[in-house]
Short mmCIF file of C-alpha atoms and ligand atoms in Angstrom, two decimals:
data_model
loop_
_atom_site.label_atom_id
_atom_site.label_comp_id
_atom_site.label_asym_id
_atom_site.label_seq_id
_atom_site.Cartn_x
_atom_site.Cartn_y
_atom_site.Cartn_z
CA MET Q 1 0.00 0.00 0.00
CA SER Q 2 1.13 3.54 -0.61
CA GLY Q 3 0.01 7.15 -0.19
CA ARG Q 4 -3.44 7.90 1.25
CA ALA Q 5 -4.73 4.32 0.89
CA GLY Q 6 -1.68 3.02 2.79
CA GLY Q 7 -2.13 5.65 5.51
CA LEU Q 8 -5.79 4.73 5.92
CA GLY Q 9 -4.89 1.02 6.08
CA LEU Q 10 -2.34 1.68 8.82
CA ARG Q 11 -4.83 3.75 10.82
CA LEU Q 12 -7.51 1.07 10.47
CA ALA Q 13 -5.03 -1.64 11.47
CA ALA Q 14 -4.03 0.48 14.47
CA ARG Q 15 -7.70 0.84 15.49
CA MET Q 16 -8.10 -2.94 15.39
CA THR Q 17 -4.98 -3.51 17.51
CA PRO Q 18 -5.78 -4.10 21.18
CA ASP Q 19 -3.78 -2.39 23.91
CA GLY Q 20 -5.63 -3.54 26.99
CA TRP Q 21 -7.76 -6.66 27.20
CA GLU Q 22 -6.62 -9.91 25.65
CA PRO Q 23 -8.11 -13.42 25.70
CA PRO Q 24 -7.44 -15.33 28.95
CA GLN Q 25 -5.75 -18.07 26.90
CA TYR Q 26 -3.00 -15.57 25.98
CA ALA Q 27 -2.80 -14.10 29.47
CA ARG Q 28 -2.31 -17.63 30.84
CA VAL Q 29 0.76 -18.51 28.73
CA LYS Q 30 2.57 -15.18 28.48
CA PRO Q 31 3.81 -14.60 32.08
CA ALA Q 32 5.91 -17.80 32.08
CA LEU Q 33 7.31 -17.08 28.61
CA LEU Q 34 8.05 -13.36 28.93
CA GLY Q 35 8.56 -12.83 32.67
CA PRO Q 36 11.99 -14.55 32.89
CA LEU Q 37 13.51 -12.64 29.94
CA ALA Q 38 16.44 -10.37 30.76
CA GLY Q 39 18.92 -8.08 29.04
CA GLU Q 40 18.49 -6.90 25.47
CA VAL Q 41 15.01 -7.83 24.24
CA VAL Q 42 13.65 -7.10 20.76
CA GLU Q 43 9.93 -7.51 20.18
CA ILE Q 44 8.85 -7.77 16.56
CA GLY Q 45 5.40 -6.44 15.65
CA PRO Q 46 4.47 -5.38 19.21
CA GLY Q 47 1.24 -3.74 18.03
CA ALA Q 48 0.16 -1.28 20.71
CA GLY Q 49 2.47 -2.87 23.30
CA VAL Q 50 0.07 -5.45 24.71
CA ASN Q 51 2.98 -7.59 25.99
CA LEU Q 52 4.84 -4.87 27.88
CA ARG Q 53 3.03 -5.67 31.13
CA TYR Q 54 4.60 -9.15 31.22
CA TYR Q 55 8.30 -8.16 31.17
CA GLY Q 56 10.55 -7.55 34.16
CA ARG Q 57 11.39 -3.87 34.71
CA GLU Q 58 15.11 -4.45 34.02
CA VAL Q 59 14.80 -5.53 30.38
CA ARG Q 60 16.17 -3.21 27.72
CA TRP Q 61 13.29 -3.39 25.26
CA THR Q 62 13.18 -2.41 21.60
CA GLY Q 63 10.01 -2.75 19.55
CA VAL Q 64 10.23 -3.18 15.77
CA GLU Q 65 6.83 -2.00 14.58
CA PRO Q 66 6.23 -0.97 10.94
CA ASN Q 67 2.91 0.70 11.73
CA THR Q 68 4.15 4.04 13.03
CA VAL Q 69 0.58 5.04 13.98
CA LEU Q 70 1.09 2.67 16.94
CA HIS Q 71 4.38 4.07 18.21
CA GLU Q 72 2.92 6.60 20.62
CA ARG Q 73 0.65 3.93 22.14
CA ILE Q 74 3.70 1.67 22.59
CA ARG Q 75 5.58 4.44 24.41
CA ARG Q 76 2.56 5.08 26.67
CA ALA Q 77 2.21 1.35 27.43
CA ALA Q 78 5.92 1.18 28.28
CA ALA Q 79 5.69 4.21 30.56
CA GLY Q 80 2.67 2.60 32.26
CA ALA Q 81 4.66 -0.60 32.77
CA GLY Q 82 7.53 1.38 34.29
CA PHE Q 83 10.25 1.35 31.67
CA THR Q 84 11.50 3.23 28.66
CA ALA Q 85 10.96 1.69 25.27
CA ARG Q 86 12.95 2.19 22.11
CA VAL Q 87 10.66 1.91 19.11
CA ALA Q 88 11.95 1.34 15.60
CA ALA Q 89 9.97 1.64 12.38
CA GLY Q 90 10.46 -0.86 9.58
CA GLY Q 91 9.87 -4.57 9.43
CA ALA Q 92 11.34 -7.58 11.19
CA GLU Q 93 12.89 -8.62 7.89
CA ARG Q 94 15.68 -6.19 8.77
CA ILE Q 95 16.32 -5.64 12.48
CA ASP Q 96 18.75 -2.87 13.32
CA ALA Q 97 21.02 -4.93 15.59
CA PRO Q 98 24.43 -6.54 15.07
CA ASP Q 99 24.75 -10.33 14.63
CA GLY Q 100 24.49 -12.24 17.91
CA SER Q 101 23.77 -9.13 20.01
CA VAL Q 102 20.31 -9.77 21.47
CA ASP Q 103 19.30 -11.93 24.46
CA ALA Q 104 15.72 -12.55 23.35
CA VAL Q 105 13.38 -11.85 20.46
CA VAL Q 106 9.64 -11.94 21.09
CA GLY Q 107 6.84 -12.17 18.55
CA THR Q 108 3.14 -12.75 19.30
CA LEU Q 109 0.62 -13.04 16.46
CA VAL Q 110 3.16 -11.62 14.02
CA LEU Q 111 4.29 -14.40 11.67
CA CYS Q 112 0.73 -14.59 10.29
CA SER Q 113 1.10 -10.98 9.10
CA VAL Q 114 4.54 -10.94 7.47
CA ALA Q 115 5.07 -11.63 3.76
CA ASP Q 116 7.91 -14.11 4.25
CA PRO Q 117 8.11 -15.85 7.65
CA ASP Q 118 11.28 -17.79 6.71
CA ARG Q 119 13.07 -14.50 6.07
CA VAL Q 120 11.89 -13.01 9.36
CA LEU Q 121 12.95 -16.11 11.28
CA ALA Q 122 16.40 -16.01 9.64
CA GLU Q 123 16.71 -12.38 10.82
CA VAL Q 124 15.56 -13.35 14.33
CA ARG Q 125 18.30 -16.03 14.42
CA ARG Q 126 20.90 -13.60 13.10
CA VAL Q 127 20.42 -11.05 15.89
CA LEU Q 128 20.16 -13.59 18.74
CA ARG Q 129 23.31 -14.46 20.67
CA PRO Q 130 24.16 -18.17 20.96
CA GLY Q 131 21.83 -19.47 23.67
CA GLY Q 132 19.47 -16.54 23.13
CA ARG Q 133 15.73 -17.22 22.94
CA TYR Q 134 13.03 -16.58 20.42
CA VAL Q 135 9.69 -16.54 22.27
CA PHE Q 136 6.52 -16.92 20.25
CA VAL Q 137 2.75 -17.14 20.53
CA GLU Q 138 1.17 -17.67 17.11
CA HIS Q 139 -2.05 -18.96 15.68
CA VAL Q 140 -1.50 -21.74 13.18
CA ALA Q 141 -3.24 -23.78 10.51
CA ALA Q 142 -5.54 -26.48 11.90
CA PRO Q 143 -4.92 -30.06 10.71
CA ALA Q 144 -5.98 -30.74 7.11
CA ALA Q 145 -9.59 -31.73 6.45
CA THR Q 146 -10.92 -30.39 9.78
CA ARG Q 147 -13.83 -27.92 9.90
CA THR Q 148 -11.53 -25.24 11.27
CA ARG Q 149 -9.01 -25.75 8.48
CA ARG Q 150 -11.72 -25.56 5.83
CA ALA Q 151 -12.88 -22.27 7.37
CA GLN Q 152 -9.28 -21.00 7.54
CA ASP Q 153 -8.69 -21.89 3.86
CA ALA Q 154 -11.95 -20.23 2.80
CA LEU Q 155 -11.44 -17.03 4.81
CA THR Q 156 -7.71 -16.42 4.36
CA PRO Q 157 -7.89 -15.05 0.78
CA ILE Q 158 -10.41 -12.46 2.02
CA LEU Q 159 -8.95 -11.67 5.44
CA ARG Q 160 -5.38 -11.26 4.20
CA ARG Q 161 -6.55 -8.28 2.15
CA LEU Q 162 -7.91 -6.48 5.22
CA PRO Q 163 -5.71 -4.19 7.34
CA GLY Q 164 -3.35 -6.47 9.24
CA GLY Q 165 -3.08 -8.92 6.34
CA CYS Q 166 -3.49 -12.02 8.53
CA ARG Q 167 -3.05 -15.52 6.96
CA TYR Q 168 -5.12 -17.83 9.14
CA ASN Q 169 -4.03 -21.03 7.36
CA ARG Q 170 -0.28 -20.53 7.63
CA ASP Q 171 1.78 -23.46 8.97
CA THR Q 172 3.88 -21.28 11.25
CA GLY Q 173 4.94 -24.22 13.45
CA ALA Q 174 6.69 -25.80 10.46
CA ALA Q 175 8.42 -22.49 9.63
CA ILE Q 176 9.80 -22.24 13.18
CA ALA Q 177 10.86 -25.91 13.12
CA ARG Q 178 12.89 -25.47 9.92
CA ALA Q 179 14.46 -22.13 10.90
CA GLY Q 180 17.66 -23.73 12.23
CA PHE Q 181 17.30 -23.18 15.99
CA ALA Q 182 19.24 -25.52 18.31
CA SER Q 183 15.99 -26.49 20.02
CA VAL Q 184 12.31 -25.65 19.93
CA ALA Q 185 9.92 -26.29 22.83
CA ARG Q 186 6.26 -25.51 22.32
CA ASP Q 187 2.79 -26.17 23.64
CA GLY Q 188 -0.53 -25.85 21.87
CA PHE Q 189 -3.86 -24.35 22.90
CA ASP Q 190 -7.11 -23.49 21.18
CA LEU Q 191 -8.86 -20.14 21.17
CA PRO Q 192 -12.62 -20.75 20.95
CA LEU Q 193 -14.36 -18.83 18.15
CA SER Q 194 -18.00 -18.66 17.03
CA PHE Q 195 -19.89 -21.52 15.33
CA GLY Q 196 -18.09 -24.22 17.36
CA LEU Q 197 -14.74 -23.41 15.76
CA ALA Q 198 -11.50 -23.04 17.69
CA LEU Q 199 -8.32 -21.40 16.42
CA PRO Q 200 -5.23 -23.52 17.17
CA HIS Q 201 -2.18 -21.75 18.62
CA ILE Q 202 1.39 -22.60 19.48
CA ALA Q 203 3.36 -20.96 22.28
CA GLY Q 204 6.96 -21.63 23.18
CA THR Q 205 10.64 -20.89 22.98
CA ALA Q 206 13.29 -21.63 20.36
CA VAL Q 207 16.93 -21.45 21.45
CA ARG Q 208 19.66 -20.27 19.08
C1 LIG C 301 -2.00 -9.09 14.78
S1 LIG C 301 -0.95 -7.78 15.23
C2 LIG C 301 -0.23 -8.42 16.75
C3 LIG C 301 0.16 -7.33 17.70
C4 LIG C 301 0.71 -7.83 19.03
N1 LIG C 301 1.98 -8.50 18.86
C5 LIG C 301 -0.28 -8.75 19.74
O1 LIG C 301 0.11 -9.85 20.14
O2 LIG C 301 -1.43 -8.32 19.92
C6 LIG C 301 0.42 -7.96 14.08
C7 LIG C 301 1.48 -6.89 14.25
O3 LIG C 301 2.59 -7.20 13.40
C8 LIG C 301 3.00 -6.02 12.75
N2 LIG C 301 3.70 -6.37 11.51
C9 LIG C 301 3.17 -6.59 10.28
N3 LIG C 301 4.15 -6.86 9.40
C10 LIG C 301 5.32 -6.82 10.10
C11 LIG C 301 6.69 -6.99 9.74
N4 LIG C 301 7.05 -7.28 8.50
N5 LIG C 301 7.62 -6.85 10.71
C12 LIG C 301 7.26 -6.57 12.00
N6 LIG C 301 5.98 -6.40 12.38
C13 LIG C 301 5.04 -6.51 11.44
C14 LIG C 301 1.70 -5.25 12.54
O4 LIG C 301 1.91 -3.87 12.29
C15 LIG C 301 1.00 -5.50 13.86
O5 LIG C 301 1.38 -4.59 14.85
#
């Protein structure tokens, strides 16, 4: 997107991005994943800063958020959580950090939105120090031939054109598994939707 249409898309996407409430399923898994992180932490696609409440006060946090309409909300969320945030524009395809310099990279509900998840994951690996952690919470494609997967396949061509550009049928677990991390530990949970459907998620940590 470019020009006025792009600006409108970014503003609409920003309006749809939550900064307060989130589903209890997310709130249940995030404290254990994000609370222990320390040192230099980069969060890709932080939205309005919904995760800032889960970090310890001593982290040095940088958000890489291409939607600049959200930057002020991120700074406010950081101030509310008691620390100063550095916010960078641009995408996670190119993180402004030297090789092996970051203790942790965090991404929640981001790999569904990016054009090329393999490229983003390669960049995440590049900036992590050996032993550093990539922490993720992502919704993923349901198993083939299930009702949920049929709905995901039917809706993705439409929904990916809306602000946010989300691909609901992306096999993000497979992308993380093939990204070359030393280890990947993950759990799964479902987020109940309407019509008896439930959106499968993965949450975990990959170690460089
Ligand atoms: C669905 S929102 C998730 C926001 C937040 N992480 C959360 O858990 O609520 C996806 C976010 O990824 C951002 N995003 C989209 N493409 C991106 C890219 N290439 N690199 C980094 N962030 C991106 C969007 O601007 C948006 O803030």
